[in-house]
Tab-separated table of C-alpha atoms and ligand atoms in Angstrom:
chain	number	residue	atom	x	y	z
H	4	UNK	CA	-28.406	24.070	27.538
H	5	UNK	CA	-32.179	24.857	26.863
H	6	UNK	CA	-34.686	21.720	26.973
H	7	UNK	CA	-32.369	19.149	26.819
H	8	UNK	CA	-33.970	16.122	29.501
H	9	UNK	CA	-31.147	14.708	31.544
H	10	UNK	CA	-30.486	10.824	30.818
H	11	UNK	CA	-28.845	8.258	32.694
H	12	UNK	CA	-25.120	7.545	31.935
H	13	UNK	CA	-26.228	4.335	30.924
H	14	UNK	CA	-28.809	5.459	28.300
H	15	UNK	CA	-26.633	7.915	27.180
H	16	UNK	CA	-23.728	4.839	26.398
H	17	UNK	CA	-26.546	2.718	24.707
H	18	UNK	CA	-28.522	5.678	22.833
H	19	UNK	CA	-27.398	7.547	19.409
H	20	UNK	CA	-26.728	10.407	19.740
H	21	UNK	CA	-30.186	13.022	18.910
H	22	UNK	CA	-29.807	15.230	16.181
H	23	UNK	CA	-32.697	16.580	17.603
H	24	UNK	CA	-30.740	18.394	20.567
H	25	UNK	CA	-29.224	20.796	18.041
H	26	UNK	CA	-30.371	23.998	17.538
H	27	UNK	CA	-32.569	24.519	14.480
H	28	UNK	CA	-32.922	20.735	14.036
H	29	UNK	CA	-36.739	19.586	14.121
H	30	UNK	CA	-37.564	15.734	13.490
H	31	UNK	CA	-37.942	16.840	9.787
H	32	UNK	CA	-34.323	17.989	9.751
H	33	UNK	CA	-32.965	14.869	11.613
H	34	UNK	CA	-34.361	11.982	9.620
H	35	UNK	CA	-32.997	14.140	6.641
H	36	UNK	CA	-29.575	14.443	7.687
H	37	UNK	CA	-29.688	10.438	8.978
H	38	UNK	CA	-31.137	9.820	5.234
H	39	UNK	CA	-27.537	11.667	4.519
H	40	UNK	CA	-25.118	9.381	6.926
H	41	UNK	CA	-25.091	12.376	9.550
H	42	UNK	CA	-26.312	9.508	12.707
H	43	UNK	CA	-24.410	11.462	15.250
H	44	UNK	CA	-22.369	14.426	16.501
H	45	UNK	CA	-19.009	13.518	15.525
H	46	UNK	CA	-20.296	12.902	11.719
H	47	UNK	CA	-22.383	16.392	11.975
H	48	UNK	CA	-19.262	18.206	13.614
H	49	UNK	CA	-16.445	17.277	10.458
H	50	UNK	CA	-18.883	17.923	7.855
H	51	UNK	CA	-18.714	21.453	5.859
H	52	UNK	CA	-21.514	23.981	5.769
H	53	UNK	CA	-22.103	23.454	2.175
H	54	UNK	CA	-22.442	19.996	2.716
H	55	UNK	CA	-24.542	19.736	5.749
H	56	UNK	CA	-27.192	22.564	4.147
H	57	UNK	CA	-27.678	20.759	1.015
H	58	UNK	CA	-28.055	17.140	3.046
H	59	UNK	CA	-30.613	18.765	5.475
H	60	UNK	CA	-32.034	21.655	3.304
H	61	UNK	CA	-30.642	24.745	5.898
H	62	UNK	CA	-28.995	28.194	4.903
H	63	UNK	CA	-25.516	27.940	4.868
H	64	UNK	CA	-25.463	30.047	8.412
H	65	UNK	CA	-28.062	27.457	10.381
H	66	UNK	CA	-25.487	24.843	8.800
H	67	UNK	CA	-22.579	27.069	10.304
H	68	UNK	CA	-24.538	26.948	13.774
H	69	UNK	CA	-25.182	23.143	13.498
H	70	UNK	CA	-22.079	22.035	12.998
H	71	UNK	CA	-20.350	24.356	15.992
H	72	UNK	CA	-23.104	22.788	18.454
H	73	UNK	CA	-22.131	19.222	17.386
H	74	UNK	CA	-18.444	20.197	17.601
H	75	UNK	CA	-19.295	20.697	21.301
H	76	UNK	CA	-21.518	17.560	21.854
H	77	UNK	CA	-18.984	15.689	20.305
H	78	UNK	CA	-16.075	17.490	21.973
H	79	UNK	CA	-13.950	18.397	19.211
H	80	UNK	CA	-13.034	22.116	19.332
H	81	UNK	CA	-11.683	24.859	16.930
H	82	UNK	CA	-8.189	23.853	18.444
H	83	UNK	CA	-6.003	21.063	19.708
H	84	UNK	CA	-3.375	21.235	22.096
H	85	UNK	CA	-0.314	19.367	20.800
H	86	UNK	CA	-1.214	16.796	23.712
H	87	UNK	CA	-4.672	15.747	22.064
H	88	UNK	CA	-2.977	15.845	18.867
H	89	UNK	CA	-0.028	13.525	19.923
H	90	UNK	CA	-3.164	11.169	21.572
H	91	UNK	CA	-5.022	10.905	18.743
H	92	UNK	CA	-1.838	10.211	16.718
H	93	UNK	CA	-1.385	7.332	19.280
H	94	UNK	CA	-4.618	5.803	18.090
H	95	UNK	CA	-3.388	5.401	14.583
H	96	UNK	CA	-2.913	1.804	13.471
H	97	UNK	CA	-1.109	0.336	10.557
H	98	UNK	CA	-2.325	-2.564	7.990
H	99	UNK	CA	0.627	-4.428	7.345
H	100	UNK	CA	1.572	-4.548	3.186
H	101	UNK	CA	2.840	-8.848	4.022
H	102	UNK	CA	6.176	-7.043	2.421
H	103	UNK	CA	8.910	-5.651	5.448
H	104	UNK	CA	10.002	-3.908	2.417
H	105	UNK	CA	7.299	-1.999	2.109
H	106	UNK	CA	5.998	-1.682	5.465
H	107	UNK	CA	9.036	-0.015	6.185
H	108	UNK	CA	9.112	2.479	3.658
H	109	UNK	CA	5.436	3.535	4.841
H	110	UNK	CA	7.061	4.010	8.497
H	111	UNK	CA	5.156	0.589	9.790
H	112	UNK	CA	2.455	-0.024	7.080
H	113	UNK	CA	-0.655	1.257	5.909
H	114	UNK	CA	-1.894	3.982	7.980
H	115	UNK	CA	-5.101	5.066	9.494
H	116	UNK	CA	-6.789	8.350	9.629
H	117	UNK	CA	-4.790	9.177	6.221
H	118	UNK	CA	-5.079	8.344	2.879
H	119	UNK	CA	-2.493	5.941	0.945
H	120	UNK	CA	-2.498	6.910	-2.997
H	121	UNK	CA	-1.149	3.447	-4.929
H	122	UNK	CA	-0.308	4.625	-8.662
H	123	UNK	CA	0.755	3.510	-11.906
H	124	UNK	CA	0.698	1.535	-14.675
H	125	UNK	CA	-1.758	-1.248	-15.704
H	126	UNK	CA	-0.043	-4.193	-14.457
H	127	UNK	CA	1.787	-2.629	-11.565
H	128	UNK	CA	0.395	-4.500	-8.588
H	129	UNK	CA	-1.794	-1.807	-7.402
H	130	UNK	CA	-5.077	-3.882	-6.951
H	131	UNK	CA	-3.178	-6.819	-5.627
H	132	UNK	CA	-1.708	-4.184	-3.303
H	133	UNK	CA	-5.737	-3.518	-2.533
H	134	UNK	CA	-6.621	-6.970	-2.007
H	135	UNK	CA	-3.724	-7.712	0.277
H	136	UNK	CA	-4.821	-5.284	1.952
H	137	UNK	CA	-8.293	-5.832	2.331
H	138	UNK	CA	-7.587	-9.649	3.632
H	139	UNK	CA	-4.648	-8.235	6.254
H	140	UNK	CA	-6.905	-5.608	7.910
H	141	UNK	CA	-9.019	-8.825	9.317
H	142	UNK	CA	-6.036	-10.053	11.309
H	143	UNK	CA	-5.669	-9.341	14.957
H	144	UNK	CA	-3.193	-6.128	15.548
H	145	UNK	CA	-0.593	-8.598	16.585
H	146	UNK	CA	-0.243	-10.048	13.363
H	147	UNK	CA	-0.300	-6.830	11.342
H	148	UNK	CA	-4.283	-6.195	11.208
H	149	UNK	CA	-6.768	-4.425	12.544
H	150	UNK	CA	-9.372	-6.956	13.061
H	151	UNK	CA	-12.020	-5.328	11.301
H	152	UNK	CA	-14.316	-5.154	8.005
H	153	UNK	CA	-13.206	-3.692	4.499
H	154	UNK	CA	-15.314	-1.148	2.445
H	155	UNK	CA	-14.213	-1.940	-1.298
H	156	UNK	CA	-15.500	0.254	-4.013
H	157	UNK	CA	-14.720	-1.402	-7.114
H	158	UNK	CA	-15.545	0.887	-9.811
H	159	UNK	CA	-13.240	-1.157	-13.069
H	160	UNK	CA	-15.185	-4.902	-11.845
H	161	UNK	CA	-11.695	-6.196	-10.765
H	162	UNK	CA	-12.524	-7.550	-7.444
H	163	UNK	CA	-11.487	-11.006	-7.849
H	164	UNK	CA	-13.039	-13.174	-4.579
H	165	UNK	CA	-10.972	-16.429	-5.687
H	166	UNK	CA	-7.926	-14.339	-5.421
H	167	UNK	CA	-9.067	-12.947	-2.296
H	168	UNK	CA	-9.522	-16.030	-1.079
H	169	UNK	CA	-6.441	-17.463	-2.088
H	170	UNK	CA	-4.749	-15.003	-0.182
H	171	UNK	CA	-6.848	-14.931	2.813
H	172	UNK	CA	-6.524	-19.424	3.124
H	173	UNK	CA	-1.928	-17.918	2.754
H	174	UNK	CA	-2.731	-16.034	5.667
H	175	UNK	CA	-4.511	-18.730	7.935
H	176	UNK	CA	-8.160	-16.985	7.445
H	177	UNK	CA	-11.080	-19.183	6.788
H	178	UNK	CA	-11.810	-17.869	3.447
H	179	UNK	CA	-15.615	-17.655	3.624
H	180	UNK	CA	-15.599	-15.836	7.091
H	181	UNK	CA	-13.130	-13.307	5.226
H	182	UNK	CA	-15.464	-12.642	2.471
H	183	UNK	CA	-17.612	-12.124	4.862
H	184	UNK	CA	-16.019	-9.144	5.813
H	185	UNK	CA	-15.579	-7.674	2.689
H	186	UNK	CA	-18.308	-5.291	1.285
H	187	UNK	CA	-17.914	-4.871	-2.376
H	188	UNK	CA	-19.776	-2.455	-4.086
H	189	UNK	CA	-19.274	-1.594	-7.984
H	190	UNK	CA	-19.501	2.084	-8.496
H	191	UNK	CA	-20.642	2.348	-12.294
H	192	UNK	CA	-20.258	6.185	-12.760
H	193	UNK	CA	-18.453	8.717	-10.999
H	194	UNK	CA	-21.716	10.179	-9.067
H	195	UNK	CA	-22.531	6.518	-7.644
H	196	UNK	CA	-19.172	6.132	-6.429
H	197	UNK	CA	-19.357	9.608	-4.393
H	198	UNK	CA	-23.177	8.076	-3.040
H	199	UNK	CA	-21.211	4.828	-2.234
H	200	UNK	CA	-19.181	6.457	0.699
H	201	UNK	CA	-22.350	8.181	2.331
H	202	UNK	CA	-23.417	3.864	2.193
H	203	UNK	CA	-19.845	3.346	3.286
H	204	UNK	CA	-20.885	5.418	6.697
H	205	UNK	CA	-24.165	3.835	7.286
H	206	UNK	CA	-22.149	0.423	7.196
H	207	UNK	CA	-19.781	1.415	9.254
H	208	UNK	CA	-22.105	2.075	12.308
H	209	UNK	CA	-23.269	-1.927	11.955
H	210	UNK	CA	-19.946	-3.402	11.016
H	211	UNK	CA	-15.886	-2.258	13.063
H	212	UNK	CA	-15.026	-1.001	9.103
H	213	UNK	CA	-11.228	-0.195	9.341
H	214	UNK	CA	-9.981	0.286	6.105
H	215	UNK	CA	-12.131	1.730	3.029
H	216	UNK	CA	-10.643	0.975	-0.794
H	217	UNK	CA	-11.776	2.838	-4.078
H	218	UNK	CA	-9.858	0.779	-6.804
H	219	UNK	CA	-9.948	2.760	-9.243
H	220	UNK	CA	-10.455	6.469	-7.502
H	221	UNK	CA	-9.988	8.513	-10.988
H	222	UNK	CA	-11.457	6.175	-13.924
H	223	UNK	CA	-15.069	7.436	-14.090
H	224	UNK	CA	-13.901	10.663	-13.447
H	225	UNK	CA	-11.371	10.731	-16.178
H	226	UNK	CA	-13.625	9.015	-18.707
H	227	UNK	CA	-16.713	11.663	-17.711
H	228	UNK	CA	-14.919	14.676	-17.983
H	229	UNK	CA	-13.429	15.218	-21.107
H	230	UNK	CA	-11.737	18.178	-22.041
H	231	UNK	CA	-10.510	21.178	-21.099
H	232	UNK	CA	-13.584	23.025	-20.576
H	233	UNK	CA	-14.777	19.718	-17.710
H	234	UNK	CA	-10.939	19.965	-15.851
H	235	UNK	CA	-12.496	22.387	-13.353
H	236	UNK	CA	-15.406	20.569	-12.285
H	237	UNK	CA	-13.481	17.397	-12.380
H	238	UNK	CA	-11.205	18.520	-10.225
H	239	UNK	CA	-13.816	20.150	-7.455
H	240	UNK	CA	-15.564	16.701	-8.008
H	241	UNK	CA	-12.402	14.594	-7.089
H	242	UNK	CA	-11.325	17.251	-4.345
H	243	UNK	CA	-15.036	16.709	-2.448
H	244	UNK	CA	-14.717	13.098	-2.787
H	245	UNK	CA	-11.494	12.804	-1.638
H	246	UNK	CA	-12.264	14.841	1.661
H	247	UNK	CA	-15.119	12.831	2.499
H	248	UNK	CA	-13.031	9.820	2.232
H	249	UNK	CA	-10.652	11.615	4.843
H	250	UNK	CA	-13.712	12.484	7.118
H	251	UNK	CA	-14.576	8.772	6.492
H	252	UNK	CA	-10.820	7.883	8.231
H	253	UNK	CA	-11.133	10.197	10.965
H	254	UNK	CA	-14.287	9.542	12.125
H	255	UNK	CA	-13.474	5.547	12.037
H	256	UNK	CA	-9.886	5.758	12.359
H	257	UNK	CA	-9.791	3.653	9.157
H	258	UNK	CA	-7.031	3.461	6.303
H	259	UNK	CA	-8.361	4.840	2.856
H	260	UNK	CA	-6.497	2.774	-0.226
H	261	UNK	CA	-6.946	4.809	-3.623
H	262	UNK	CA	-5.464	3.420	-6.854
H	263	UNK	CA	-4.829	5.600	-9.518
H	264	UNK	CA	-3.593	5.165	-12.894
H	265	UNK	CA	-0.864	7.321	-15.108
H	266	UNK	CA	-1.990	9.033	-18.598
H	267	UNK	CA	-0.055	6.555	-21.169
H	268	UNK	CA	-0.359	9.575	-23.892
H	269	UNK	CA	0.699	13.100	-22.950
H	270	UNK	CA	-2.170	14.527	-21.268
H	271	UNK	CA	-1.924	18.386	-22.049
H	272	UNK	CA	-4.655	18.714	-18.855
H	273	UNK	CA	-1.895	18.015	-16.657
H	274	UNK	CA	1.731	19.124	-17.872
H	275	UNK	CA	3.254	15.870	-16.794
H	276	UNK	CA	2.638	13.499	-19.595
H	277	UNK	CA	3.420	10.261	-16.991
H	278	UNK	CA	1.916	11.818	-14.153
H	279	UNK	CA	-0.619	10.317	-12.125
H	280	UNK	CA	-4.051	11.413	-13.129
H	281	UNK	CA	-6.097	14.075	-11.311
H	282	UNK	CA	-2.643	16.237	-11.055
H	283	UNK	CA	-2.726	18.794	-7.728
H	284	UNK	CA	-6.026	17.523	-6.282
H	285	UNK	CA	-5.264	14.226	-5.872
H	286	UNK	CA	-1.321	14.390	-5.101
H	287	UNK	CA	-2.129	17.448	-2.188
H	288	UNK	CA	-5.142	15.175	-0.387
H	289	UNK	CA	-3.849	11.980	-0.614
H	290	UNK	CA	-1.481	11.549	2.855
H	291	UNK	CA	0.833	8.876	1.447
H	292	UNK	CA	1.253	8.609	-2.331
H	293	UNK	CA	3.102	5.484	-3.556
H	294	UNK	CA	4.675	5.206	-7.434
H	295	UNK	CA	4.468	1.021	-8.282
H	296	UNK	CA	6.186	0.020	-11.268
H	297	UNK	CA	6.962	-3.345	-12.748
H	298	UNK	CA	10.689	-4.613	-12.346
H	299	UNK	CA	11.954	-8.396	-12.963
H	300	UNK	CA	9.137	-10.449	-12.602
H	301	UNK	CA	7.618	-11.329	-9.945
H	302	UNK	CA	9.536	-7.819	-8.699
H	303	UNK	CA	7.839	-4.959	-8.214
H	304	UNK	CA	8.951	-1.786	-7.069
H	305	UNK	CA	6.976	0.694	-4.745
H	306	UNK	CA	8.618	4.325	-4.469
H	307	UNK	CA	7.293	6.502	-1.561
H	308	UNK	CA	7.314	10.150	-3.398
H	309	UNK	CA	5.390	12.200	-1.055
H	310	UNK	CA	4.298	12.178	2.612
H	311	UNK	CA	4.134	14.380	5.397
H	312	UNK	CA	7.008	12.942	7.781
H	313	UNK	CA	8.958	10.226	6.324
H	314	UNK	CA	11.721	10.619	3.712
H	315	UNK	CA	11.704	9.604	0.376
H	316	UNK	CA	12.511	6.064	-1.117
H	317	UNK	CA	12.178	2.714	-2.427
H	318	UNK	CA	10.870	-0.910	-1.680
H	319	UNK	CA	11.080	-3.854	-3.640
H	320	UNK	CA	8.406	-6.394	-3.661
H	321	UNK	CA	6.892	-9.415	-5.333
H	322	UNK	CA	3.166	-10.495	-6.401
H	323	UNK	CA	2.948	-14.324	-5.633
H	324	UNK	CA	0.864	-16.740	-6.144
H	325	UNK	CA	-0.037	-16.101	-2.169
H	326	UNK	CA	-0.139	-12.559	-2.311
H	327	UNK	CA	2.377	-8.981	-1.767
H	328	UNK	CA	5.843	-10.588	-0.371
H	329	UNK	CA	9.373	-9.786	-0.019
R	417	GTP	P1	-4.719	-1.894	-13.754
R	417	GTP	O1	-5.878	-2.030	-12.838
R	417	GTP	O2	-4.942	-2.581	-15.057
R	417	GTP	O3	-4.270	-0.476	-13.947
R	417	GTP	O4	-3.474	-2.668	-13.114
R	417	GTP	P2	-3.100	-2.971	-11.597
R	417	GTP	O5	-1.946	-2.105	-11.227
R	417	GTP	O6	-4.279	-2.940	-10.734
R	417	GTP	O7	-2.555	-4.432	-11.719
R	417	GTP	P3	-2.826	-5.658	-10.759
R	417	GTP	O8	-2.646	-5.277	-9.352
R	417	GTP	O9	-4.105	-6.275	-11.153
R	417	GTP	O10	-1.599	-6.590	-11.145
R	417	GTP	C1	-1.737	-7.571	-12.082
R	417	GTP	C2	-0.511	-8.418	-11.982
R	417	GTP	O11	-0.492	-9.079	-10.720
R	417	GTP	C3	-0.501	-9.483	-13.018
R	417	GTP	O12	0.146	-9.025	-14.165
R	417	GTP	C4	0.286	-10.572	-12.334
R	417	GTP	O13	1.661	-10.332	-12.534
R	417	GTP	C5	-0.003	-10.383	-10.875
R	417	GTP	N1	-1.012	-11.332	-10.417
R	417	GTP	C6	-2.337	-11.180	-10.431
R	417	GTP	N2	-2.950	-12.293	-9.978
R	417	GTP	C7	-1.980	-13.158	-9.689
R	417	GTP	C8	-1.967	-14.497	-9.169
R	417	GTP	O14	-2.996	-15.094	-8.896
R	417	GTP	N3	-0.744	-15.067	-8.995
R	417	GTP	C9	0.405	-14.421	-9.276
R	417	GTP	N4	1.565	-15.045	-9.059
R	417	GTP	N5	0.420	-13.171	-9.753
R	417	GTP	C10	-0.736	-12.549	-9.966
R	418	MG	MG1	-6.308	-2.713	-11.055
């Protein structure tokens, strides 16, 4: 490789990773991809051209050449053997839901490196499901966490902290250190809450963020583009986000939580007239999607209805005063 000065192994452990070493990427470039989130390799390598040569102001083709240097640096290739596959798959992790129920039903909780779609109704448990969430992560893996931060893009202002805390003092967490560890930002239009997960990134290099929230993915979207004559866009809009939210996972082997909330009145946009909103896009990107619905109070009921490699079916739960139980 052309120019690039040796380092020690123990620079190279402590450095970032240069931009700077890629081909066609001056200082210029660099601090305008960094201004983007791109600090290293890995986040250069999953990006996508179009992406990448808007961020640092390329041709799409430099972009192409770019990205297939960083692939290298950060040794991920075109293909996987099943072996890499089946190790990375070992390095998933699972937030537990505090419901066996449930955790069962989503093969051993919420996953990493995939995206878990919580829909329905207002009233359905959905943000508690969130906030539960958001407090478990912060336990050690023994005890159904991941022991890290929480990103939590609040874009309806229903991040409650006393509940939060309430649930986090239920689970034996000083309450105070847990909030601590949650970093709420209030998206207040659909265009802040894409900018919110380039933020979500930059945080994530400071902070061990394992599980990233968007409660609620599709309101600002839905309210924004009205009509028939928006549906496209909206949909390409929701589509990008989405997959940055999955690059988000991979790169930080992090869960993503996305609430979403059914059309009340048939919605001629989407056929379904109790389907969840953002139809295809959302349903095809989202790993595990989850139907909640309210039964006998304090009963709720979660129904798995799509996902990759575990069948079909239902858990019930409760919303307590402590939180998601049995
Ligand atoms: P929308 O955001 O409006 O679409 O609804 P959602 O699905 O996010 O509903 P959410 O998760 O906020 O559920 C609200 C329900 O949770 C309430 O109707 C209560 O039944 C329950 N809940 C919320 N807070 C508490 C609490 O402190 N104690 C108890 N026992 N239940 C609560
Ligand atoms: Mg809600």
């Amino acid at each position: 490789m052309p120019g690039k000065p040796t380092k020690s192994e123990e620079e190279k452990s402590t450095e970032e990773d240069s931009l700077e070493d890629l081909p066609g990427v001056g200082h210029t470039t660099a601090e305008k991809l960094r201004e983007a989130g791109y600090r290293d390799f890995m986040e250069v390598a999953v990006a996508s051209p179009d992406d990448l040569a808007a961020a640092a102001d390329v041709g799409e083709g430099i972009a192409q050449k770019i990205i297939l240097e960083a692939r290298k640096r950060a040794k991920i290739g075109g293909f996987e053997s099943g072996a890499e596959i089946l190790e990375r798959r070992k390095r998933i992790g699972h937030i537990s839901a505090q419901s066996n129920a449930i955790n069962e039903l989503l093969g051993g909780g919420i996953e990493t490196q995939a995206i878990t779609e919580f829909y329905g109704q207002f009233g359905s448990g959905k943000t508690q499901m969130a906030l539960q969430a958001a407090v478990t992560v912060q336990l050690p893996v023994e005890k159904g966490g991941l022991n890290g931060d929480v990103v939590y893009i609040d874009t309806e202002n229903t991040f409650r902290a006393e509940r939060f805390s309430d649930m986090a003092k239920a689970l034996g967490l000083d309450p105070d250190k847990a909030l601590s560890r949650v970093h709420v930002a209030r998206a207040f239009n659909s265009n802040h809450q894409e900018l919110l997960v380039p933020k979500a990134f930059e945080l994530a290099h400071d902070r061990p963020v394992r599980l990233l929230i968007v409660d609620s993915l599709t309101a600002h979207f839905r309210a924004e583009f009205l009509g028939r004559g928006a549906l496209a866009d909206r949909q390409q809009r929701l589509n990008r986000h989405m997959h940055e939210l999955l690059r988000f996972s991979d790169v930080f082997n992090a869960a993503i939580i996305c609430t979403n909330q059914v059309s009340a009145r048939p919605d001629v946009l989407f056929g379904d007239p109790t389907g969840p909103i953002g139809g295809n896009i959302v349903g095809h990107t989202a790993t595990y999607r989850v139907y909640l619905r309210r039964s006998k109070p304090p009963h709720r009921i979660a129904r798995l209805v799509d996902s990759p490699n575990l069948p079909e079916g239902e858990a019930v739960f409760s919303v307590t005063g402590e939180g998601i139980r049995d």
